[in-house]
Coordinates of C-alpha atoms in Angstrom, one line a residue:
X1 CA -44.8 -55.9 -58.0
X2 CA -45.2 -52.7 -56.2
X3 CA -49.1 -51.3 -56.1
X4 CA -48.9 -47.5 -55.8
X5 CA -52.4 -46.6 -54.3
X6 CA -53.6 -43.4 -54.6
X7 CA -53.8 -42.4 -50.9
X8 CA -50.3 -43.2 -51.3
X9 CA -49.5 -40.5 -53.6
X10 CA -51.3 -38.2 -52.2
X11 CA -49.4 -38.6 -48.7
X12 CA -46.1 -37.9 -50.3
X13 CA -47.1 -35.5 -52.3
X14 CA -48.8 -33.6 -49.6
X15 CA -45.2 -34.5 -47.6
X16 CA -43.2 -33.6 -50.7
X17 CA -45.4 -30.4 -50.6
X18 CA -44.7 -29.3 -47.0
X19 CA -41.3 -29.9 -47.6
X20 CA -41.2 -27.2 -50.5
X21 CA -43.5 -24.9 -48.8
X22 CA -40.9 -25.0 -45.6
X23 CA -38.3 -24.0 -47.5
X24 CA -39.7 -21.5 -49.5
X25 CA -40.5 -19.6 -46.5
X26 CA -37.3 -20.0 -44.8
X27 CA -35.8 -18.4 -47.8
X28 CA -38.4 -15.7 -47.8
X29 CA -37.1 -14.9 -44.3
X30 CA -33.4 -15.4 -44.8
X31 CA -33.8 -12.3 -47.7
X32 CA -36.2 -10.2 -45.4
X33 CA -34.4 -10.5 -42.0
X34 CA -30.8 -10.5 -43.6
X35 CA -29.8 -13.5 -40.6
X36 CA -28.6 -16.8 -41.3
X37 CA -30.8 -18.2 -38.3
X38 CA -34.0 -17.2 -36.4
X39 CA -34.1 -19.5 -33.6
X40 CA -31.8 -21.7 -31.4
X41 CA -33.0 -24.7 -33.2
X42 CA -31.9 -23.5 -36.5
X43 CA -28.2 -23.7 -36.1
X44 CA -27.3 -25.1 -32.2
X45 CA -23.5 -24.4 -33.0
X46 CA -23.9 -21.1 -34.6
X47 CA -26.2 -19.7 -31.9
X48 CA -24.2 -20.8 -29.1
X49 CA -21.2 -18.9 -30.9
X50 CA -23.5 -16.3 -31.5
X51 CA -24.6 -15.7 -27.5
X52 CA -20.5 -15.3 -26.5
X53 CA -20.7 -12.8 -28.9
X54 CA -23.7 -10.6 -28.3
X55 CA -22.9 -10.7 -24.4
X56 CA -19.0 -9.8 -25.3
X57 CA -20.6 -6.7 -26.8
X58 CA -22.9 -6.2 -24.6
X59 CA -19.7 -5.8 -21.4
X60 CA -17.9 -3.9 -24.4
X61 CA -20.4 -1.4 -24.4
X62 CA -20.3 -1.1 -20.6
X63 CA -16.2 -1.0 -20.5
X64 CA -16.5 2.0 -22.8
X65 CA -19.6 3.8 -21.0
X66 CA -17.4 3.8 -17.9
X67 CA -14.0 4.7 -19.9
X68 CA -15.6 7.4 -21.6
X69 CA -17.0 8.8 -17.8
X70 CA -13.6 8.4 -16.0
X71 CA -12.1 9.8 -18.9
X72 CA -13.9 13.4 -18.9
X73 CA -14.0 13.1 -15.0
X74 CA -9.8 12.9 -15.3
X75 CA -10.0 15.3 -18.2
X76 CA -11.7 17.9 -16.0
X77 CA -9.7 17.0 -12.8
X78 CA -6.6 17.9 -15.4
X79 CA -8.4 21.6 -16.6
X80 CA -9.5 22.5 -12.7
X81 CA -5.3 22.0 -11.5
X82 CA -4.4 23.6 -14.8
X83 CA -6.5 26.5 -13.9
X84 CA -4.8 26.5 -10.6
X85 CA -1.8 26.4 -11.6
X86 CA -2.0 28.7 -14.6
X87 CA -4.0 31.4 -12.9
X88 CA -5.1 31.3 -9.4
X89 CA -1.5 30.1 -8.1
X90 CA 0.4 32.2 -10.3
X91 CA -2.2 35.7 -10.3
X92 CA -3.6 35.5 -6.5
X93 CA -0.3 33.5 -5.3
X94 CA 2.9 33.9 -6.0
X95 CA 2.3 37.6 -7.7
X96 CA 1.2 38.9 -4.1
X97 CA 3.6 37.3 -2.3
X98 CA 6.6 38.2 -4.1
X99 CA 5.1 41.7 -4.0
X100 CA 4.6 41.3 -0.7
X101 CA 8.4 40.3 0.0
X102 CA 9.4 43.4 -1.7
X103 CA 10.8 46.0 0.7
X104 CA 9.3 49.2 -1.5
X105 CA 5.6 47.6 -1.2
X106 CA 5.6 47.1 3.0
X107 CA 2.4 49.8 2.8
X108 CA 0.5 47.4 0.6
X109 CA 0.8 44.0 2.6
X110 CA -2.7 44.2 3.6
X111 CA -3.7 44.1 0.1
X112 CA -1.5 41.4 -0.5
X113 CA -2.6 39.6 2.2
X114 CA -6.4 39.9 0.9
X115 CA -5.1 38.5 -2.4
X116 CA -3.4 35.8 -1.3
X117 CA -6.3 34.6 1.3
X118 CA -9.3 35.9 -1.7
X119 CA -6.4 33.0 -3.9
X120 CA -6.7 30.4 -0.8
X121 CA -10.6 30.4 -1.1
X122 CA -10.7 30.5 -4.7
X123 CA -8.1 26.9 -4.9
X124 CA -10.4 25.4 -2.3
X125 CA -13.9 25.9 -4.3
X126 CA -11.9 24.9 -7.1
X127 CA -11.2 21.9 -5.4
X128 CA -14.7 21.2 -4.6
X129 CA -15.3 21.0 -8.0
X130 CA -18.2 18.8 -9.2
X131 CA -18.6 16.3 -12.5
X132 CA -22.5 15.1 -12.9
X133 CA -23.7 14.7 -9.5
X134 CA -19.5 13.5 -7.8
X135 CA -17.3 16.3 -5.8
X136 CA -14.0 15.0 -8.3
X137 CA -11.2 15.4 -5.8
X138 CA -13.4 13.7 -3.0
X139 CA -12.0 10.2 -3.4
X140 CA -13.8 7.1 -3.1
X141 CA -16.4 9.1 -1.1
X142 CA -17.7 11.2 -4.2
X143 CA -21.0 12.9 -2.5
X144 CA -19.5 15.0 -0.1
X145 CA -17.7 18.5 -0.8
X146 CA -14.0 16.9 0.3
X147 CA -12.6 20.7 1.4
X148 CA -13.3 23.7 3.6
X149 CA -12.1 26.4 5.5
X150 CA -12.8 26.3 9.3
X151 CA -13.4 28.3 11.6
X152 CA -10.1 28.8 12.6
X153 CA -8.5 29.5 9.9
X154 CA -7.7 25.7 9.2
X155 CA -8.1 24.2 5.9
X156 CA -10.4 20.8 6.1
X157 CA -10.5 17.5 4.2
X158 CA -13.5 15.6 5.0
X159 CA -14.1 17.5 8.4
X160 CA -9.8 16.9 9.0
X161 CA -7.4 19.8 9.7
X162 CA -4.9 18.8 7.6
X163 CA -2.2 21.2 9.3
X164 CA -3.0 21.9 12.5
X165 CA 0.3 20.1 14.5
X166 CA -2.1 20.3 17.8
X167 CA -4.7 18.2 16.0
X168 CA -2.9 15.8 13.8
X169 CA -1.8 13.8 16.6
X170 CA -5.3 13.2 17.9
X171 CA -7.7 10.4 17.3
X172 CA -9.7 10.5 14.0
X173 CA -13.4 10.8 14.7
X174 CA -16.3 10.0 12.7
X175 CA -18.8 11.9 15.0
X176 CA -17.1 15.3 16.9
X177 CA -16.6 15.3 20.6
X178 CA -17.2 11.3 20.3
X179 CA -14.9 9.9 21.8
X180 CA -16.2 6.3 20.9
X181 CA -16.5 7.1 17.0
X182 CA -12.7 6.1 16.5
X183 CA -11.8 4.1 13.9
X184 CA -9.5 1.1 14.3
X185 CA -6.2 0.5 12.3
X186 CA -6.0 -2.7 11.5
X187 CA -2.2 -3.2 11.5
X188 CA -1.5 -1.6 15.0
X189 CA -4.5 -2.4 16.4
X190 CA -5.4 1.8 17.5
X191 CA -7.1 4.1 16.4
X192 CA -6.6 6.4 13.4
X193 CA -5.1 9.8 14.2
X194 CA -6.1 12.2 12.2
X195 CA -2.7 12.4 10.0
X196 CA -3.1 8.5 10.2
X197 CA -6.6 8.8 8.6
X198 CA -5.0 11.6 5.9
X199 CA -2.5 9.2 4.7
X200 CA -4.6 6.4 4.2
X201 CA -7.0 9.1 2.5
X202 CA -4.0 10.2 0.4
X203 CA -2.5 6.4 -0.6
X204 CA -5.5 3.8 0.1
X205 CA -8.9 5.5 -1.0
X206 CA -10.0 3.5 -3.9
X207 CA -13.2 3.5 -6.3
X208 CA -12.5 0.6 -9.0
X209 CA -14.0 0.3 -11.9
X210 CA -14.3 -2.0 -15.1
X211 CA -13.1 -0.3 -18.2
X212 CA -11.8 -3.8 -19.8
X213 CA -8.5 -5.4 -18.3
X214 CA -10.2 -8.5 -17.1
X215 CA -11.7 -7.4 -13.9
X216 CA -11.7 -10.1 -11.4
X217 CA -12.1 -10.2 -7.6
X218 CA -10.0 -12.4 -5.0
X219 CA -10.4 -14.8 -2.7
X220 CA -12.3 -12.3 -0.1
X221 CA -14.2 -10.7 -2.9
X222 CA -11.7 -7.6 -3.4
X223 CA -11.1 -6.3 -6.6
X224 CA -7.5 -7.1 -7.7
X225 CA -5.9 -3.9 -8.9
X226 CA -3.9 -5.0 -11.8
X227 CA -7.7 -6.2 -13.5
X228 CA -9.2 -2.8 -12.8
X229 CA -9.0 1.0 -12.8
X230 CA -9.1 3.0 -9.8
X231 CA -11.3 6.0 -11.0
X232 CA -10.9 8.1 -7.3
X233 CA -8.7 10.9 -7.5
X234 CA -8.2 11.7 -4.0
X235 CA -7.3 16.1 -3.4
X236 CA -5.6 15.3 -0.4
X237 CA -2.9 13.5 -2.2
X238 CA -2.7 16.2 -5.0
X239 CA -3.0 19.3 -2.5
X240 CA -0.7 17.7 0.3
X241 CA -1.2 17.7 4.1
X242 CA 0.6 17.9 7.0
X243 CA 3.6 20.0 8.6
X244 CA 7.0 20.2 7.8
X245 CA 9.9 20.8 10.5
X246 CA 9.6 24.0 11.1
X247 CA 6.1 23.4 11.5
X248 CA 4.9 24.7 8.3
X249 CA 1.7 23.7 6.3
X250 CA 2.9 21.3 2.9
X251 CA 0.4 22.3 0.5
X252 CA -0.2 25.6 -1.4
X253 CA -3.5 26.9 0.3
X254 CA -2.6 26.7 3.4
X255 CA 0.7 28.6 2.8
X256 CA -1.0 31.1 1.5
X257 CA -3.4 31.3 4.5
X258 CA 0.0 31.9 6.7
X259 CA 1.6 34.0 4.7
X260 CA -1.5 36.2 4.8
X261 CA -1.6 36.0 8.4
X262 CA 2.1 37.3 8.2
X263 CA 1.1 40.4 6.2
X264 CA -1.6 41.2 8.0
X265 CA 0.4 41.2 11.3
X266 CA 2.8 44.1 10.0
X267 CA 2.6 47.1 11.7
X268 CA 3.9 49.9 9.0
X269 CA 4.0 53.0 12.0
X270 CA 6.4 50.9 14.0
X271 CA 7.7 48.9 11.4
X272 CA 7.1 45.6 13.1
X273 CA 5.9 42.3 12.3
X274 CA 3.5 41.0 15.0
X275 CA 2.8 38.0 14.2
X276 CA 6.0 36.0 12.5
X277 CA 8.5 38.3 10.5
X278 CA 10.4 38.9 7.4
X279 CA 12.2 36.2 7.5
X280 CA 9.4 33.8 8.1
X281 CA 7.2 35.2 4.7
X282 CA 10.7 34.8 2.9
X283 CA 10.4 31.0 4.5
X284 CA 7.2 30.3 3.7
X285 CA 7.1 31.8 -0.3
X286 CA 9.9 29.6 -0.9
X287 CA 7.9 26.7 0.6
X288 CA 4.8 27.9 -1.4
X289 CA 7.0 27.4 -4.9
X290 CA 7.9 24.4 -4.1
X291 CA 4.5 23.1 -3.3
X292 CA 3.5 24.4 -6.6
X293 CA 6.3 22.3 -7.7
X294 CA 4.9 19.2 -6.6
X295 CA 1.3 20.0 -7.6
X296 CA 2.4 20.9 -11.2
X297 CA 3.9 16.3 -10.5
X298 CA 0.7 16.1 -9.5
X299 CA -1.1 17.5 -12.6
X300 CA 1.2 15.6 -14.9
X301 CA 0.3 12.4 -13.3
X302 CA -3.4 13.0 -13.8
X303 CA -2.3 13.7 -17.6
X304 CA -0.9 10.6 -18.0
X305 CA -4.0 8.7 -16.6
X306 CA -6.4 10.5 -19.0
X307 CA -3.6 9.6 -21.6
X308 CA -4.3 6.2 -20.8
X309 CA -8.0 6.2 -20.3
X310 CA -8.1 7.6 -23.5
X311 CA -5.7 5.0 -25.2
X312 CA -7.8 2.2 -23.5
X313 CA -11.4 3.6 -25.3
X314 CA -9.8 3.4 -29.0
X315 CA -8.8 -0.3 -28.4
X316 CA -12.2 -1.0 -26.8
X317 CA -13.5 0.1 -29.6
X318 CA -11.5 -1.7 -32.1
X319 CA -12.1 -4.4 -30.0
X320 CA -16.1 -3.9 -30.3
X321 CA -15.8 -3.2 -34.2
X322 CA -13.7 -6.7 -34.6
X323 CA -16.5 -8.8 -33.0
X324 CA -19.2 -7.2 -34.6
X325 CA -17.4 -7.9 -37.8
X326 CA -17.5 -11.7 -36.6
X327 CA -21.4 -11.6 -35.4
X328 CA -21.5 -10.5 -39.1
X329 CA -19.9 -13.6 -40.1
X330 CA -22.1 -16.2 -37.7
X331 CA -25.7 -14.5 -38.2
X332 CA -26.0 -12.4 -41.6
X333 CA -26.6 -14.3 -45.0
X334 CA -25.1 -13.5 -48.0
X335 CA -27.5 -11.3 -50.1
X336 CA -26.4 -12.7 -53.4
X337 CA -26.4 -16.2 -52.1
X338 CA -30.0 -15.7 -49.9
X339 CA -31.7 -14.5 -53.5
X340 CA -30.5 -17.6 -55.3
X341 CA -31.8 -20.0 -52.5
X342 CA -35.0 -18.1 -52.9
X343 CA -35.5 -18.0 -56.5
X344 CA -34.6 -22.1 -56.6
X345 CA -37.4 -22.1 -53.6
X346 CA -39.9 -20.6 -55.9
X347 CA -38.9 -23.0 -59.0
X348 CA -39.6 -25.8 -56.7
X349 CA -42.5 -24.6 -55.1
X350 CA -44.1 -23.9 -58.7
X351 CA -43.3 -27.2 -59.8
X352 CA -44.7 -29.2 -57.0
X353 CA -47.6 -26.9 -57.9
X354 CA -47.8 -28.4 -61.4
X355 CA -46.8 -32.3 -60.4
X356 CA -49.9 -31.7 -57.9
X357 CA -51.9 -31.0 -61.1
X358 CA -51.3 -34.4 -62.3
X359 CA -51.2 -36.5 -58.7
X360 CA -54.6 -34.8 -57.1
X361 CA -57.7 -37.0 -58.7
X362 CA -59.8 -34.9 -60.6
X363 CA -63.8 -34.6 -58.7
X364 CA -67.1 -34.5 -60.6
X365 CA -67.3 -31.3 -60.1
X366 CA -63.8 -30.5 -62.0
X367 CA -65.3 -32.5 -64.6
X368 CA -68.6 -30.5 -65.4
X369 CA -66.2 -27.3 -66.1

């Protein structure tokens, strides 16, 4: 036979009572908060899911803050060429120097020449074109204006004539008149000439960033290309440098630059051209189309990254809206099932209420009510 003492009652009661209590609150907070958990303790498997998640978002939400700024960086890249291709090219380009080329309109080459050099300066600033704080055709090396116009008469790139045929051949120098700022070439072991250093400016200047393809470094803590996307967008590549064979500048500005010079140097009271000729401005607007050719490849390149960039945000956030829909799934209750846990809570809470009626011994006190 069994004795039930009454200190023994009262210990699972009070136990019995806790018990209730507990779980009436954690219902009470399951309806109020909406989550399924509220610590780590709560649910150890759903937590741990719970964490991949949250930090998932959390590089989502970084992939797409970076998309979104390389995207409207490319997107104004694409309006500044457009511009320069729709207007200052066409209006204070090849307008003058087809006028110019035009045997009725030898009195007006000066003008022409003004145009086309007022056009040269123009497609320069325009090229020094800023988005936020970042020069956008600067490369990798966003914080200085990339272009200029020397001195004399050269156009620049990051302090470079970039079709001067008596400097291209020399050493590229960090510091002017230094001799000992050269910078070494690792793969011939010399020093960078300055159409050396253009070309690698052109081809090799990168500024990676992490808009979600699985960004990774290698084994000497580069970023591998395929895993990232390289946000520089370098002028020198899209404006083109360097001479041709008949010593010509390649890229549009510069052309202009000499053809002005061309116009200028015509002598309308003797009839002479003093400094190239005819033939040479017919050369050089013929090279000037077709370096508006190859800027117009140029623009439709920088179209097809934005394209892209903007392709990549819609699936990053598809891919954001998909886990959210799971964190949904691990952390949020179920309203209707939350209210019935809570309302059986409260039936058992009340009725340990009432059994405590019967199990707590009455005092003296209780009975001289």
């Amino acid at each position: 036979m069994v004795r039930v003492t009454t200190n023994g009652s009262l210990f699972n009661y009070r136990y019995n009572l806790s018990k209730v209590t507990n779980n009436l609150n954690n219902s009470m907070m399951k309806v109020m908060t909406g989550r399924e958990f509220n610590s780590y303790a709560a649910d150890p498997a759903a937590a741990t899911r719970a964490f991949k998640v949250h930090s998932s978002l959390n590089a989502i939400n970084a992939q797409y803050s970076n998309n979104r700024t390389v995207l409207s960086k490319f997107e104004s890249a694409w309006s500044n060429i457009k511009g320069m291709l729709d207007d200052l090219s066409n209006e204070l380009g090849e307008v003058p120097a087809l006028e110019g080329l035009n045997g009725t309109n030898l009195s007006t080459l000066d003008s022409q020449a003004q145009v086309l050099r007022s056009g040269a300066e123009a497609i320069i600033q325009s090229m020094n074109a800023r988005y936020d704080e970042d020069f956008i055709f600067a490369g990798s090396d966003n914080q200085e204006a990339p272009f200029a116009i020397d001195a004399d008469g050269f156009i620049t790139y990051r302090g470079v004539q970039i079709d001067n045929p008596a400097t291209l051949g020399n050493n590229y120098l960090t510091a002017p008149n230094d001799p000992t700022s050269t910078v070494i070439n690792p793969d011939t072991k010399q020093p960078y000439t300055n159409n050396e250093m253009l070309k690698k400016w052109a081809e090799d200047d990168h500024l990676y960033v992490d808009i979600g393809l699985g960004f990774e470094l290698d084994g000497n803590g580069e970023v591998i290309p395929s895993t990232a996307f390289d946000s520089a967008i370098s002028g020198i590549d899209i404006m083109g440098y360097g001479v041709d064979g008949d010593g010509d500048p390649k890229n549009m500005a510069s052309l202009m630059l000499r053809l002005a010079d061309v116009f200028e140097g015509y002598d309308l009271e003797s009839d002479t051209w003093n400094n190239g000729s005819y033939e040479d401005a017919n050369r050089l607007v013929g090279k000037f189309l077709d370096s508006k050719s190859a800027m117009i490849d140029k623009h439709a390149e920088l179209d097809a990254e934005a394209k892209f960039l903007n392709t990549n945000s819609t699936q990053l956030e598809s891919n954001f809206d998909a886990l959210n829909v799971e964190l949904e799934d691990i952390e949020r209750v179920d309203q209707v099932d939350a209210i019935t846990e809570l309302v059986w809570a409260q039936t058992c809470y009340s009725a340990a209420l009432q059994v405590g009626v019967n199990v707590i011994p009455q005092s003296l006190i209780d009975y001289m009510r």
